[in-house]
PDB file of C-alpha atoms in Angstrom:
ATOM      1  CA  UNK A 198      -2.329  34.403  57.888  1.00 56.00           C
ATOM      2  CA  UNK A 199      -4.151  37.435  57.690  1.00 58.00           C
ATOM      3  CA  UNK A 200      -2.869  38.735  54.926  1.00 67.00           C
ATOM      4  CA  UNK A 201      -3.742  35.303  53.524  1.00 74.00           C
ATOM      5  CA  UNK A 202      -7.330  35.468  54.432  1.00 75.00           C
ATOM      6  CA  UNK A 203      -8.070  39.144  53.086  1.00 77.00           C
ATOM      7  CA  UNK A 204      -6.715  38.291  49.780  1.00 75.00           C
ATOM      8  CA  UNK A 205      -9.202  35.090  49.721  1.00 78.00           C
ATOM      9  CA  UNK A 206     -11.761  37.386  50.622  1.00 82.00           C
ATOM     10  CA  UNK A 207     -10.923  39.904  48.106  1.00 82.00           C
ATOM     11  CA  UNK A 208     -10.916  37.318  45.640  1.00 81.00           C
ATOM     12  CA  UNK A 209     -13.803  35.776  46.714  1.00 84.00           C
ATOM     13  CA  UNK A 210     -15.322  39.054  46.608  1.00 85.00           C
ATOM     14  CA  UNK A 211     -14.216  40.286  42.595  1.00 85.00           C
ATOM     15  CA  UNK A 212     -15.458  37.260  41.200  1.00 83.00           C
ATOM     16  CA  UNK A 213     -18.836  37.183  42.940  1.00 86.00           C
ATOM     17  CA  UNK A 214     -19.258  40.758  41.424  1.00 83.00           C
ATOM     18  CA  UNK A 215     -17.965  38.987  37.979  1.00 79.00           C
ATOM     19  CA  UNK A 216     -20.443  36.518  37.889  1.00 79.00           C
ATOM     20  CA  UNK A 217     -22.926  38.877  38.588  1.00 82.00           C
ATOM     21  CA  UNK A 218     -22.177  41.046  35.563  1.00 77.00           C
ATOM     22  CA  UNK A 219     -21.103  38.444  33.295  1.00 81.00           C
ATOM     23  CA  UNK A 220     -23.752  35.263  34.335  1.00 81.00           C
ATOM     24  CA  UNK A 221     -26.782  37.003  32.572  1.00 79.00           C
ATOM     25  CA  UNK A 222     -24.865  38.219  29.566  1.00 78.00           C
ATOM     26  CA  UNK A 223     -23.831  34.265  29.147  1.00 80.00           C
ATOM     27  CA  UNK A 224     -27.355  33.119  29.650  1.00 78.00           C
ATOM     28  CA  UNK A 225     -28.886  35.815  27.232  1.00 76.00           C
ATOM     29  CA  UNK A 226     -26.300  34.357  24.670  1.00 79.00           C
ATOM     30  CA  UNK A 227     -27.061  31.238  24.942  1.00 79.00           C
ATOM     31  CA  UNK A 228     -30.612  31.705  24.549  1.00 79.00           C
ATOM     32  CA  UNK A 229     -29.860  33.344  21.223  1.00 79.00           C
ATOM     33  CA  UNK A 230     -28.551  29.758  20.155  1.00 82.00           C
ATOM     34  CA  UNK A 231     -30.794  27.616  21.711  1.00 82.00           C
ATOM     35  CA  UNK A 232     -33.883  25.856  19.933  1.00 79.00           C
ATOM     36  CA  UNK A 233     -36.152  26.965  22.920  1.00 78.00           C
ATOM     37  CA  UNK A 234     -34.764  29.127  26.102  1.00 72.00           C
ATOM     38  CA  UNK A 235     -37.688  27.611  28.228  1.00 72.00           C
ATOM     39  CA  UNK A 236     -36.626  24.172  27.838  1.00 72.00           C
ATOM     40  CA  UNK A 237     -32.881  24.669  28.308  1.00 68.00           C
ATOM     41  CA  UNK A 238     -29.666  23.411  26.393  1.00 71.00           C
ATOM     42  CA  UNK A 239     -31.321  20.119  26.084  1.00 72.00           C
ATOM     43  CA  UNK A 240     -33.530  21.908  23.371  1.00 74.00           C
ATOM     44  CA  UNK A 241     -30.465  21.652  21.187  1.00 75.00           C
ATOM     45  CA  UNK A 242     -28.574  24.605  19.436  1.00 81.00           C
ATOM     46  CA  UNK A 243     -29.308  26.340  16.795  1.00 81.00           C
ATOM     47  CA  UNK A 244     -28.472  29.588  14.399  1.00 83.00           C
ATOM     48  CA  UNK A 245     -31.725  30.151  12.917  1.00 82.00           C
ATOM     49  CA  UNK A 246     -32.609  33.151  15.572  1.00 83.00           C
ATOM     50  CA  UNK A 247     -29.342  34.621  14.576  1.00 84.00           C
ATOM     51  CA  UNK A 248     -30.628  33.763  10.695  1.00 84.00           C
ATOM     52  CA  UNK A 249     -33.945  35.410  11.508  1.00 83.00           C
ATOM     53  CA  UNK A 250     -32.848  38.429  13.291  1.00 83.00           C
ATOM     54  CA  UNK A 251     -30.244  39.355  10.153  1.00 85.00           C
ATOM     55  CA  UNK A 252     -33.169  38.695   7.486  1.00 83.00           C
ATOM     56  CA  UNK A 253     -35.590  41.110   9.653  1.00 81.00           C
ATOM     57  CA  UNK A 254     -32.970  43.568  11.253  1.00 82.00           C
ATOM     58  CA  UNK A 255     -30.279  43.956   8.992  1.00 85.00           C
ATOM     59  CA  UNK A 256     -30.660  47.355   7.945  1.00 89.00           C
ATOM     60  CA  UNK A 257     -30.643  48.812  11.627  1.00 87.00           C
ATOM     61  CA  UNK A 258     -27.256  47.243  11.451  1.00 86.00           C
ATOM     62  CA  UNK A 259     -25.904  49.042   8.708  1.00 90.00           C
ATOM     63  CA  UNK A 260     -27.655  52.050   9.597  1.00 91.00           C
ATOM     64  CA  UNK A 261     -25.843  52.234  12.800  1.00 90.00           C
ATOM     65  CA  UNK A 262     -22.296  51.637  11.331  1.00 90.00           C
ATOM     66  CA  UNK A 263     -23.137  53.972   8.501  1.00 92.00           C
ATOM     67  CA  UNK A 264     -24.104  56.699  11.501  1.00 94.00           C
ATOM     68  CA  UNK A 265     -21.081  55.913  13.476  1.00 92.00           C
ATOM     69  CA  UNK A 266     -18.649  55.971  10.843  1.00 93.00           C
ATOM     70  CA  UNK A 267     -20.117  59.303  10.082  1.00 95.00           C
ATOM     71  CA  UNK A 268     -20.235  60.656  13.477  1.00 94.00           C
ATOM     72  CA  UNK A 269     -16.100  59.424  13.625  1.00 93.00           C
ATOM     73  CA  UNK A 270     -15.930  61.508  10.553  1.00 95.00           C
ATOM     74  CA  UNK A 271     -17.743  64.832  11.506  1.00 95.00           C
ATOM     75  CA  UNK A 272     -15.790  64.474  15.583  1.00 94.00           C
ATOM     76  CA  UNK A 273     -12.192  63.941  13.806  1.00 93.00           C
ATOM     77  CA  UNK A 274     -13.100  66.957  11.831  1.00 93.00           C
ATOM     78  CA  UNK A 275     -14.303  69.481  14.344  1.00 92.00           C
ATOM     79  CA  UNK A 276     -13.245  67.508  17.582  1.00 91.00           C
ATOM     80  CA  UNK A 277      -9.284  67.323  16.410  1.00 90.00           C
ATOM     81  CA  UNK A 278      -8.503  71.138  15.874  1.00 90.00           C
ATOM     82  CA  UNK A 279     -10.847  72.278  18.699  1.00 89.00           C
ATOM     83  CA  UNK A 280      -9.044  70.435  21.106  1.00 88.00           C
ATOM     84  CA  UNK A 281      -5.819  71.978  19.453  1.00 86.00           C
ATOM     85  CA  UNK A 282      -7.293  75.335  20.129  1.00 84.00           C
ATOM     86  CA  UNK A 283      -7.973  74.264  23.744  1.00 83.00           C
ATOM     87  CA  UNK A 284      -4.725  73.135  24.457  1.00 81.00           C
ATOM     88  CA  UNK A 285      -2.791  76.033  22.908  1.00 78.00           C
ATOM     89  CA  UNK A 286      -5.236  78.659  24.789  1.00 73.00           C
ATOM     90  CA  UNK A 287      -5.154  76.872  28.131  1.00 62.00           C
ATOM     91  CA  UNK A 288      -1.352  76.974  28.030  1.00 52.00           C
ATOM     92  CA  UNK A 289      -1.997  81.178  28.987  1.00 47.00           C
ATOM     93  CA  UNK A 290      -4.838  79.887  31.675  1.00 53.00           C
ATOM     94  CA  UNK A 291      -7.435  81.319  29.112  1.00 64.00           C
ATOM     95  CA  UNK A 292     -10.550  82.060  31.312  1.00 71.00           C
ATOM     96  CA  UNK A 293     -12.563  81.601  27.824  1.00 71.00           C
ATOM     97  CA  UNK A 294     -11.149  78.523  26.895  1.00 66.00           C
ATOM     98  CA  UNK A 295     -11.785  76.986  30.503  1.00 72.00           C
ATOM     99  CA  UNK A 296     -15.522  77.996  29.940  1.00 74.00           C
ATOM    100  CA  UNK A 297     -15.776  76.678  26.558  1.00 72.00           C
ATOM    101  CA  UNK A 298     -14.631  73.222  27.540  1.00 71.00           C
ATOM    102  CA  UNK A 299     -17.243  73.430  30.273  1.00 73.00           C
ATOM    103  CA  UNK A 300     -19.625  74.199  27.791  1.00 75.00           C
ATOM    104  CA  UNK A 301     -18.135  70.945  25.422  1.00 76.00           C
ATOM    105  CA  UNK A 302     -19.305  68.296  28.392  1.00 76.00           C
ATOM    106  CA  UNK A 303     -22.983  70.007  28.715  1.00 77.00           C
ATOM    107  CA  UNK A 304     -24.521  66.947  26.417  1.00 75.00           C
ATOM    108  CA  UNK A 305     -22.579  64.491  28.641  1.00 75.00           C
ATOM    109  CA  UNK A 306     -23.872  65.961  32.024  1.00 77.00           C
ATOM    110  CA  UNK A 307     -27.654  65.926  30.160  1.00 80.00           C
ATOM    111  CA  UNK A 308     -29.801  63.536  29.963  1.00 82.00           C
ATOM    112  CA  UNK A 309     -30.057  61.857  26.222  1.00 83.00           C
ATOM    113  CA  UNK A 310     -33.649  61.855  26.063  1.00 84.00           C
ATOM    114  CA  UNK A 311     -33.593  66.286  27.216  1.00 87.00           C
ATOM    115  CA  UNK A 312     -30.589  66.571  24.526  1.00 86.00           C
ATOM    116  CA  UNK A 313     -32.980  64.844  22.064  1.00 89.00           C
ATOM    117  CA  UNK A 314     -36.247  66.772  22.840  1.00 89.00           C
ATOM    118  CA  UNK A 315     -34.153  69.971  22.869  1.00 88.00           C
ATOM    119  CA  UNK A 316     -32.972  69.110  19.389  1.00 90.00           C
ATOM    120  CA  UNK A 317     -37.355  67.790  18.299  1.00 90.00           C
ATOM    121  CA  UNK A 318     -38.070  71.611  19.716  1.00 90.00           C
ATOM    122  CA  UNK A 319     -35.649  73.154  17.642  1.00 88.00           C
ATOM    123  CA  UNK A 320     -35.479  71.556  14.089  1.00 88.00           C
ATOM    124  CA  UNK A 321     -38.763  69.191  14.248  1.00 82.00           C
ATOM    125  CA  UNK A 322     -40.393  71.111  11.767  1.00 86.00           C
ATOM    126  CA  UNK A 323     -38.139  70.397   9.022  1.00 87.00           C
ATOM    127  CA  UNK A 324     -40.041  67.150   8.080  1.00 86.00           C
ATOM    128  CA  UNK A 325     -37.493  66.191   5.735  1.00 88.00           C
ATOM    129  CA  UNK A 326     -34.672  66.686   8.393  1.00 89.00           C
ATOM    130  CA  UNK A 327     -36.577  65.269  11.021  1.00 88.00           C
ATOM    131  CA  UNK A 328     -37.229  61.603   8.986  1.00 87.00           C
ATOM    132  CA  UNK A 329     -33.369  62.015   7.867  1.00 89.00           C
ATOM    133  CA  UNK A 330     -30.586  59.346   9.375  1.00 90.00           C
ATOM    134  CA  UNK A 331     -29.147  63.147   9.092  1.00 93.00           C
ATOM    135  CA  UNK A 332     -31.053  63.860  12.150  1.00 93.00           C
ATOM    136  CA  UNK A 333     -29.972  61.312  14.103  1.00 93.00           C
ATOM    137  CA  UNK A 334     -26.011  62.083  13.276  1.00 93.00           C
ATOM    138  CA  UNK A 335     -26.741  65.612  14.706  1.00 93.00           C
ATOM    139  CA  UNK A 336     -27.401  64.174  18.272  1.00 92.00           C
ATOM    140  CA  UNK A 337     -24.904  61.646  18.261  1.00 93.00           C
ATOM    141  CA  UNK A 338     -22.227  64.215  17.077  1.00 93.00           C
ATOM    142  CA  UNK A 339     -23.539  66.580  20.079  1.00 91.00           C
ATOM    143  CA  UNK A 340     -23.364  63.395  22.428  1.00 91.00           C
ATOM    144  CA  UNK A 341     -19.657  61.886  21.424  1.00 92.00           C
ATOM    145  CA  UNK A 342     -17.796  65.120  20.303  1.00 91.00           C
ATOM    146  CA  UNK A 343     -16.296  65.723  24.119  1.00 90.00           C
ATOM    147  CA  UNK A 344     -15.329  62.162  23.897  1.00 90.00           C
ATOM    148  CA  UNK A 345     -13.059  62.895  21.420  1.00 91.00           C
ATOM    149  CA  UNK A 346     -11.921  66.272  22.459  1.00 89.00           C
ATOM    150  CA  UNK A 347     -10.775  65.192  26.228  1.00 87.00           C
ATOM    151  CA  UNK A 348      -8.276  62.328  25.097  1.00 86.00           C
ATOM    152  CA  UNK A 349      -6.999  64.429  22.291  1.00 88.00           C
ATOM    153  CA  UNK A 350      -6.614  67.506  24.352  1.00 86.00           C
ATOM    154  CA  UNK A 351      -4.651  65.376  26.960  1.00 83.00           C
ATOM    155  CA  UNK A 352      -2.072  63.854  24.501  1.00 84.00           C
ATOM    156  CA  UNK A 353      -1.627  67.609  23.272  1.00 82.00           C
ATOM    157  CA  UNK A 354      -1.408  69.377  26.981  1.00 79.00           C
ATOM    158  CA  UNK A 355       1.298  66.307  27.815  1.00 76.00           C
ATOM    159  CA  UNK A 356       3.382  66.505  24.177  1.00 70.00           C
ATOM    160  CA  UNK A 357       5.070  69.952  24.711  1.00 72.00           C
ATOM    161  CA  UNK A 358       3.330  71.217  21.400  1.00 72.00           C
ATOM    162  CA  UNK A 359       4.586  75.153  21.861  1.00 70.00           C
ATOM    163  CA  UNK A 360       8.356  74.025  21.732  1.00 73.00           C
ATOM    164  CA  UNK A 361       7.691  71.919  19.013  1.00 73.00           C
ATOM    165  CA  UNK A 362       6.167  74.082  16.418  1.00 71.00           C
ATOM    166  CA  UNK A 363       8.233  76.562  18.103  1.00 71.00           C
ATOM    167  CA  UNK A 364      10.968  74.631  16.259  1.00 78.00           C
ATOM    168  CA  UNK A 365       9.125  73.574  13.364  1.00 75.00           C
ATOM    169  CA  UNK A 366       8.092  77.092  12.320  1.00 73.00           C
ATOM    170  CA  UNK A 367      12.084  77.898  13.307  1.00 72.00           C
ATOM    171  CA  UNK A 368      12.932  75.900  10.392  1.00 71.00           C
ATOM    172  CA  UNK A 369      10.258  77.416   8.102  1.00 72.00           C
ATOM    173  CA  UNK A 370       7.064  75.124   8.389  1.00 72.00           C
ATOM    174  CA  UNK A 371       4.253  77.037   7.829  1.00 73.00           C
ATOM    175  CA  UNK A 372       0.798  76.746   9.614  1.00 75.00           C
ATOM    176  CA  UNK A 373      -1.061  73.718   7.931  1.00 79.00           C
ATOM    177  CA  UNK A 374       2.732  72.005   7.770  1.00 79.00           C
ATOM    178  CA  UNK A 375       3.042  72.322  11.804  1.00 77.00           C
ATOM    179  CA  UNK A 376      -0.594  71.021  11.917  1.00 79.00           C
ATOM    180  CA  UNK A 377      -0.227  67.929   9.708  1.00 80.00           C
ATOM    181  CA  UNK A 378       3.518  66.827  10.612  1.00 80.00           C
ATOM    182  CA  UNK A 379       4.403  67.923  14.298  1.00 79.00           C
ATOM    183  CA  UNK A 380       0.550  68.083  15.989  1.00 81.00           C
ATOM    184  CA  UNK A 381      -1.063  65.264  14.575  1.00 83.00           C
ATOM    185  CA  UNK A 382       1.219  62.775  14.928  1.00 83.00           C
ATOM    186  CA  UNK A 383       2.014  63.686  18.487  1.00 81.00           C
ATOM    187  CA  UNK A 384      -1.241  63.256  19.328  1.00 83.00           C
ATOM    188  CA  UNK A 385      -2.122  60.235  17.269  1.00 83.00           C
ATOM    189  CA  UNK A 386      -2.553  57.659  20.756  1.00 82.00           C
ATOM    190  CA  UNK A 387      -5.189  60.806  21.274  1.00 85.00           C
ATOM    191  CA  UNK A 388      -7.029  60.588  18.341  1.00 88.00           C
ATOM    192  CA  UNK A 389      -7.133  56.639  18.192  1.00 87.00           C
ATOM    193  CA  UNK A 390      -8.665  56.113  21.633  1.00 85.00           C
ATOM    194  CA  UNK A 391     -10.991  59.291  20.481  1.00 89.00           C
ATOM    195  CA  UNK A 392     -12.196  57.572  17.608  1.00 89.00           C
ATOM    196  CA  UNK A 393     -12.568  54.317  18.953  1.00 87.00           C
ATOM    197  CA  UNK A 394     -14.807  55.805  22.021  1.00 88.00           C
ATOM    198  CA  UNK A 395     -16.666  57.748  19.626  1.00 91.00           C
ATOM    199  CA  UNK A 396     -17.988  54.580  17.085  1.00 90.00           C
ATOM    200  CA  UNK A 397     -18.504  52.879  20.177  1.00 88.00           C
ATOM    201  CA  UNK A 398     -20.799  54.723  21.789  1.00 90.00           C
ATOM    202  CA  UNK A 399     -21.985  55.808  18.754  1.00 91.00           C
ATOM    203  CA  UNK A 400     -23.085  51.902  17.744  1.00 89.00           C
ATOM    204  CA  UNK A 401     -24.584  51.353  21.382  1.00 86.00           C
ATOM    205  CA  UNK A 402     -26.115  55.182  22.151  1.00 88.00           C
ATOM    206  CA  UNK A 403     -30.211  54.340  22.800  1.00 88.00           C
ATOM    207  CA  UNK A 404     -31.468  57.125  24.404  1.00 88.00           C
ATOM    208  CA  UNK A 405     -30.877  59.853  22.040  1.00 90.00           C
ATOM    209  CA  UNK A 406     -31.952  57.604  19.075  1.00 90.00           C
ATOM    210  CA  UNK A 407     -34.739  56.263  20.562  1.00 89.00           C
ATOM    211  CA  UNK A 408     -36.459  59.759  20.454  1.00 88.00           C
ATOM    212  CA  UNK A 409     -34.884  60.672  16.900  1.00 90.00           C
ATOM    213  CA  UNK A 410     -36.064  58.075  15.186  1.00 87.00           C
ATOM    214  CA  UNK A 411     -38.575  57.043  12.862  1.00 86.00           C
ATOM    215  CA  UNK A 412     -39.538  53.860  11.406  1.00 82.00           C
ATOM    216  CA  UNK A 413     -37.142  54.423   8.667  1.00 85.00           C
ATOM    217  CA  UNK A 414     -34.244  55.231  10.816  1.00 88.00           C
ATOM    218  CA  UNK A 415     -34.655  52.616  13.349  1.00 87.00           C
ATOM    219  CA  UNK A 416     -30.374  51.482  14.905  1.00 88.00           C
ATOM    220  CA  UNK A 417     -29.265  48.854  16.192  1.00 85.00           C
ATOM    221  CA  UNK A 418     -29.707  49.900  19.511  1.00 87.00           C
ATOM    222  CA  UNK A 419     -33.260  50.933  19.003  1.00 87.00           C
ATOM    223  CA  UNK A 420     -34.140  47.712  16.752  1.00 83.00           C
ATOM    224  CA  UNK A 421     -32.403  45.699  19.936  1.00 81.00           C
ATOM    225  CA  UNK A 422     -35.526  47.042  21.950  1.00 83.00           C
ATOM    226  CA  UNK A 423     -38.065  46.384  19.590  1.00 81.00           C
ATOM    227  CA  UNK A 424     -36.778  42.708  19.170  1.00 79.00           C
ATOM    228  CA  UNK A 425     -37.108  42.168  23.174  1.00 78.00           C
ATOM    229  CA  UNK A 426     -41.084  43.683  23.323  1.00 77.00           C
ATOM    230  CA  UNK A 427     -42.480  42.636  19.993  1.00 72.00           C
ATOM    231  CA  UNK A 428     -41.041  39.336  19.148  1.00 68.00           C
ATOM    232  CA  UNK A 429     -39.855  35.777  21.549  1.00 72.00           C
ATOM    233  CA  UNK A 430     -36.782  35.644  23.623  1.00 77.00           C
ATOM    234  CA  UNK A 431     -34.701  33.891  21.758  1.00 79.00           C
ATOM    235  CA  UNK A 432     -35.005  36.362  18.583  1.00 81.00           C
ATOM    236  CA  UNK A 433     -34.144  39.085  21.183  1.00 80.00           C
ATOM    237  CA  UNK A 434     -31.250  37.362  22.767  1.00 83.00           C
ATOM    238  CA  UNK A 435     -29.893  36.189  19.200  1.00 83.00           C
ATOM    239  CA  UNK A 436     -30.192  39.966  18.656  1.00 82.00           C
ATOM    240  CA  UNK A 437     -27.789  40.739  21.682  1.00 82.00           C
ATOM    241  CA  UNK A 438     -25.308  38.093  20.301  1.00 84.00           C
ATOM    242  CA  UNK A 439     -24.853  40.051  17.071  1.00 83.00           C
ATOM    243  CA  UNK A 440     -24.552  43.322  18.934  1.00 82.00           C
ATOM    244  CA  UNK A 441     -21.577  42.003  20.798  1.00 82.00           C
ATOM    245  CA  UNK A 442     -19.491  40.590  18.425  1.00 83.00           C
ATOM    246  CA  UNK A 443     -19.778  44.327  16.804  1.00 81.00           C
ATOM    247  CA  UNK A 444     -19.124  46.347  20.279  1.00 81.00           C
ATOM    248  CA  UNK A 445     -16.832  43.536  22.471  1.00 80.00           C
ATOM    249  CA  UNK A 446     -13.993  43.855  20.019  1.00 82.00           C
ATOM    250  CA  UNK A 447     -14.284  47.932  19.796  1.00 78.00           C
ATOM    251  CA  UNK A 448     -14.171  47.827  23.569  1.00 76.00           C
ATOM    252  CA  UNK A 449     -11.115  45.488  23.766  1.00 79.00           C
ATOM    253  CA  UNK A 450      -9.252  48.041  21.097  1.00 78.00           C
ATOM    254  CA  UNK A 451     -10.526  51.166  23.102  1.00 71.00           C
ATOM    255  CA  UNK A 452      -8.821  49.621  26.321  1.00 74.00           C
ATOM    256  CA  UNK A 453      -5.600  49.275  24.846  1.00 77.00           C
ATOM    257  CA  UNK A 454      -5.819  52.737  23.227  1.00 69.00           C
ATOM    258  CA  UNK A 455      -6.781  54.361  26.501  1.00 67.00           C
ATOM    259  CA  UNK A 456      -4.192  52.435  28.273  1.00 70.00           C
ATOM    260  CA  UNK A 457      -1.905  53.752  25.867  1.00 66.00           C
ATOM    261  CA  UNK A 458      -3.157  57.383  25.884  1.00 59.00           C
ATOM    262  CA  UNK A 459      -2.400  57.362  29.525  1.00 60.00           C
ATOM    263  CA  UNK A 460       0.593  55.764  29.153  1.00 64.00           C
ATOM    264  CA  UNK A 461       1.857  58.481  26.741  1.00 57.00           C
ATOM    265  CA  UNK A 462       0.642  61.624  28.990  1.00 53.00           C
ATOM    266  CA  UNK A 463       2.447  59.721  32.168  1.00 57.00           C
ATOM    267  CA  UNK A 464       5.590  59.960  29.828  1.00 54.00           C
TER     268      UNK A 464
END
């Protein structure tokens, strides 16, 4: 009976805290559909927010996947063999390598908006950097690269990657062959939630944008904002609607390739 009642109350409990989180996301989408928000659902429904926000905004939407897919780009690049470096350095407890890692997470632990002044103090003066989308990329590469390291770097500390190319260059693989055939795809799970994480956050990151950009290199994130103070509610809300049928599937397929990344290094 006890048991009984503490599950009921646990229960009761999770999906108080469910509607709490989900309730206003529900009502903000529904005001993006709705003839007028103020009236209610008796207003009638409608797509002509949704039709209004893609005529006005629909460059900060391609801006942002054309940033993100750029970011995933520069990350696999520079992300993938740094965290090989890290893993095949830590395996000798490599003082240096524990400090560069440290190091990697620095733009996490910072605030977005210091990362972004930091980056105004240094390179602001380069007008045409400064107006570029280029700009932009820079602080969202400094903000997602650890996000790809740390699930790479766990698939390779977990896949016995010594013994392997151990074997590999046994049989006469050279460098770049041990690299392409035995690291990469042992460490693929690594690299998919990676790059998954990395064009999410990339799509949704405000804070550093909001300071990088100009009005030629206003996101998605950044137009989201600019729907919400300058225009009516139900532009705003139809604005939210579009931004979550871009993230809510990325964040569905980054689940399942972080539950599989973990799966892997329990294995």
């Amino acid at each position: 009976m006890k048991n009984s009642l503490r599950f009921y109350l646990q229960l009761a409990f999770t999906l108080l805290v469910c509607a709490f989180l989900i309730v206003p996301v529900v009502l903000s989408v529904l005001a993006g559909v709705t003839e007028n928000f103020f009236v209610g659902l008796s207003s009638g429904f409608t797509l002509r927010w949704v039709a209004q926000v893609w005529d006005t905004y629909q460059m900060t939407i391609w801006r942002s996947v054309a940033i993100a897919l750029a970011c995933l780009a520069v990350t696999l690049v520079v992300g993938v063999p740094l965290a090989y470096m890290l893993a095949r350095h830590q395996g000798g407890n490599s003082r240096l390598a524990r400090v560069f890692e440290e190091l990697l997470m620095m733009p996490v632990a910072v605030p977005g908006l210091a990362t972004a002044l930091a980056l105004i103090m240094a390179y602001g003066q380069y007008r045409a950097f400064r107006g570029s989308l280029l700009f932009i990329l820079v602080g969202h590469v400094l903000f997602t690269l650890p996000f790809m390291v740390r699930p790479v770097l766990a698939v390779m500390q977990s896949s016995q990657l010594a013994v392997l190319e151990e074997a590999a260059a046994s049989l006469g693989a050279g460098i770049r062959q041990r690299f392409f055939g035995v690291v990469i795809p042992n460490a693929a799970s690594g690299i998919l939630a990676g790059a998954l994480m990395v064009v999410t956050l990339s799509i949704g990151e405000f804070n550093i944008t909001w300071m990088l950009h100009t009005p030629l290199t206003m996101t998605l994130p950044v137009g989201l904002a600019d729907a919400y103070a300058s225009m009516r509610l139900e532009v705003g809300s139809a604005y939210t609607l579009i931004f979550l049928l871009m993230i809510v599937p990325l964040l569905v397929a980054m689940q399942w390739a972080t539950q599989t990344t973990r799966t892997r290094v329990r294995l």
